[in-house]
Phi, psi and omega in degrees: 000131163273147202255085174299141200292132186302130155273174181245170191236118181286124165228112204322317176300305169317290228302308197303331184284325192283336177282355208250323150317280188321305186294002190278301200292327174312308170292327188281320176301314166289325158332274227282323167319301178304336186262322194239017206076192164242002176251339177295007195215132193226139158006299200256009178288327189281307185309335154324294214310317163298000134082359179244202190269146184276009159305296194329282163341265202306354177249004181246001154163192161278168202281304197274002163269353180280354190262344178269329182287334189265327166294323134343290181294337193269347195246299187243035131080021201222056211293001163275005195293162199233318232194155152299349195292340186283319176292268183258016150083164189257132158210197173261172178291000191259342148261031177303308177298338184281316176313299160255024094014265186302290164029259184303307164323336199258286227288345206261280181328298177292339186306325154327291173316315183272359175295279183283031168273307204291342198290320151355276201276011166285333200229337184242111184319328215280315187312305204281340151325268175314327184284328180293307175338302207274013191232327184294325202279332214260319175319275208302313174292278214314351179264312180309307181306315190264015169280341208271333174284001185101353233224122228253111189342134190189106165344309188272356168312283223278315169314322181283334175238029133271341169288291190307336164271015175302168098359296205275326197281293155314317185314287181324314154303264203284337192265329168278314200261012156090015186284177198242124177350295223258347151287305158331241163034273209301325198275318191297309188288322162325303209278358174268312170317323175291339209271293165000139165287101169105013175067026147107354176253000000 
């Protein structure tokens, strides 16, 4: 006799529910970071917070993926985001500024979350892992980008506007020395620009 094989039963309301749990455990997990750190805040301070079970917590990821996922979420608004395209869309150099712009925007939002990463990735192998992952992965698209723009590939570039678009460079500008969003903006475009062979033309 043959048995037929059980489907399985797919359901659109669960699937909505359960994605909808995760972003929840995520956003809250980035909260709790932002506010106590990432060694002041444990599994089960999020799972209080979330308002759910620490089974949940713990199916929704590990302690440094939920810290990577929540920064994700806070800079391009995705916590599964891989790439920048989502923030700020492929574009030509003539649209550098609406680019960072947006940018600058992700990095504002998100800068709390990355404050604890970076304290983070001091003490936790695992942490300083993913921070390496993202500055290596973040290195290769600006090279990309600007291969894609004409811009004739160069390591010491793509380093030089990744400093000037960091987490540390905004911190620093607007938050130590008190520039106002939107000058931070105005000057990150110039100065990637003076950085262009030929200012960018």
């Amino acid at each position: 006799m043959t048995i037929p094989e059980r489907r399985r039963y797919s359901s659109p309301v669960r699937a909505a529910r359960a994605r909808q749990t995760r972003a929840h455990v995520i956003a809250t997990a980035g909260r709790l970071f932002a506010e106590h750190g990432y060694a002041g805040t444990s599994m089960r301070q999020i799972a209080a917070a979330a308002e759910v079970s620490l089974e949940t917590v713990t199916q929704t990821g590990r302690k440094a993926d939920l810290l990577l996922a929540a920064f994700r979420d806070g800079f391009a608004g995705n916590p599964d985001a891989v790439n920048l395209d989502r923030l700020v869309g492929r574009g030509t150099l003539e649209e550098l500024p609406e680019m960072v712009a947006r940018l600058a925007s992700g990095v504002r939002r998100s800068l709390p979350i990355w404050r604890a990463f970076t304290t983070a990735a001091m003490a936790d192998p695992a942490v300083a892992a993913v921070r390496a992952e993202l500055a290596v992965a973040r290195r290769a698209e600006i090279v990309e980008r600007l291969e894609e723009a004409g811009v004739p590939p160069s390591g010491r570039l793509a380093d030089a506007i990744g400093l000037l678009t960091s987490h540390e460079a905004y911190d620093h500008l607007v938050g130590v020395c008190g520039w106002p969003h939107e000058d931070y903006v105005t000057w990150t475009v110039s100065a990637i620009q003076a950085q262009l062979p030929l200012g960018g033309n």
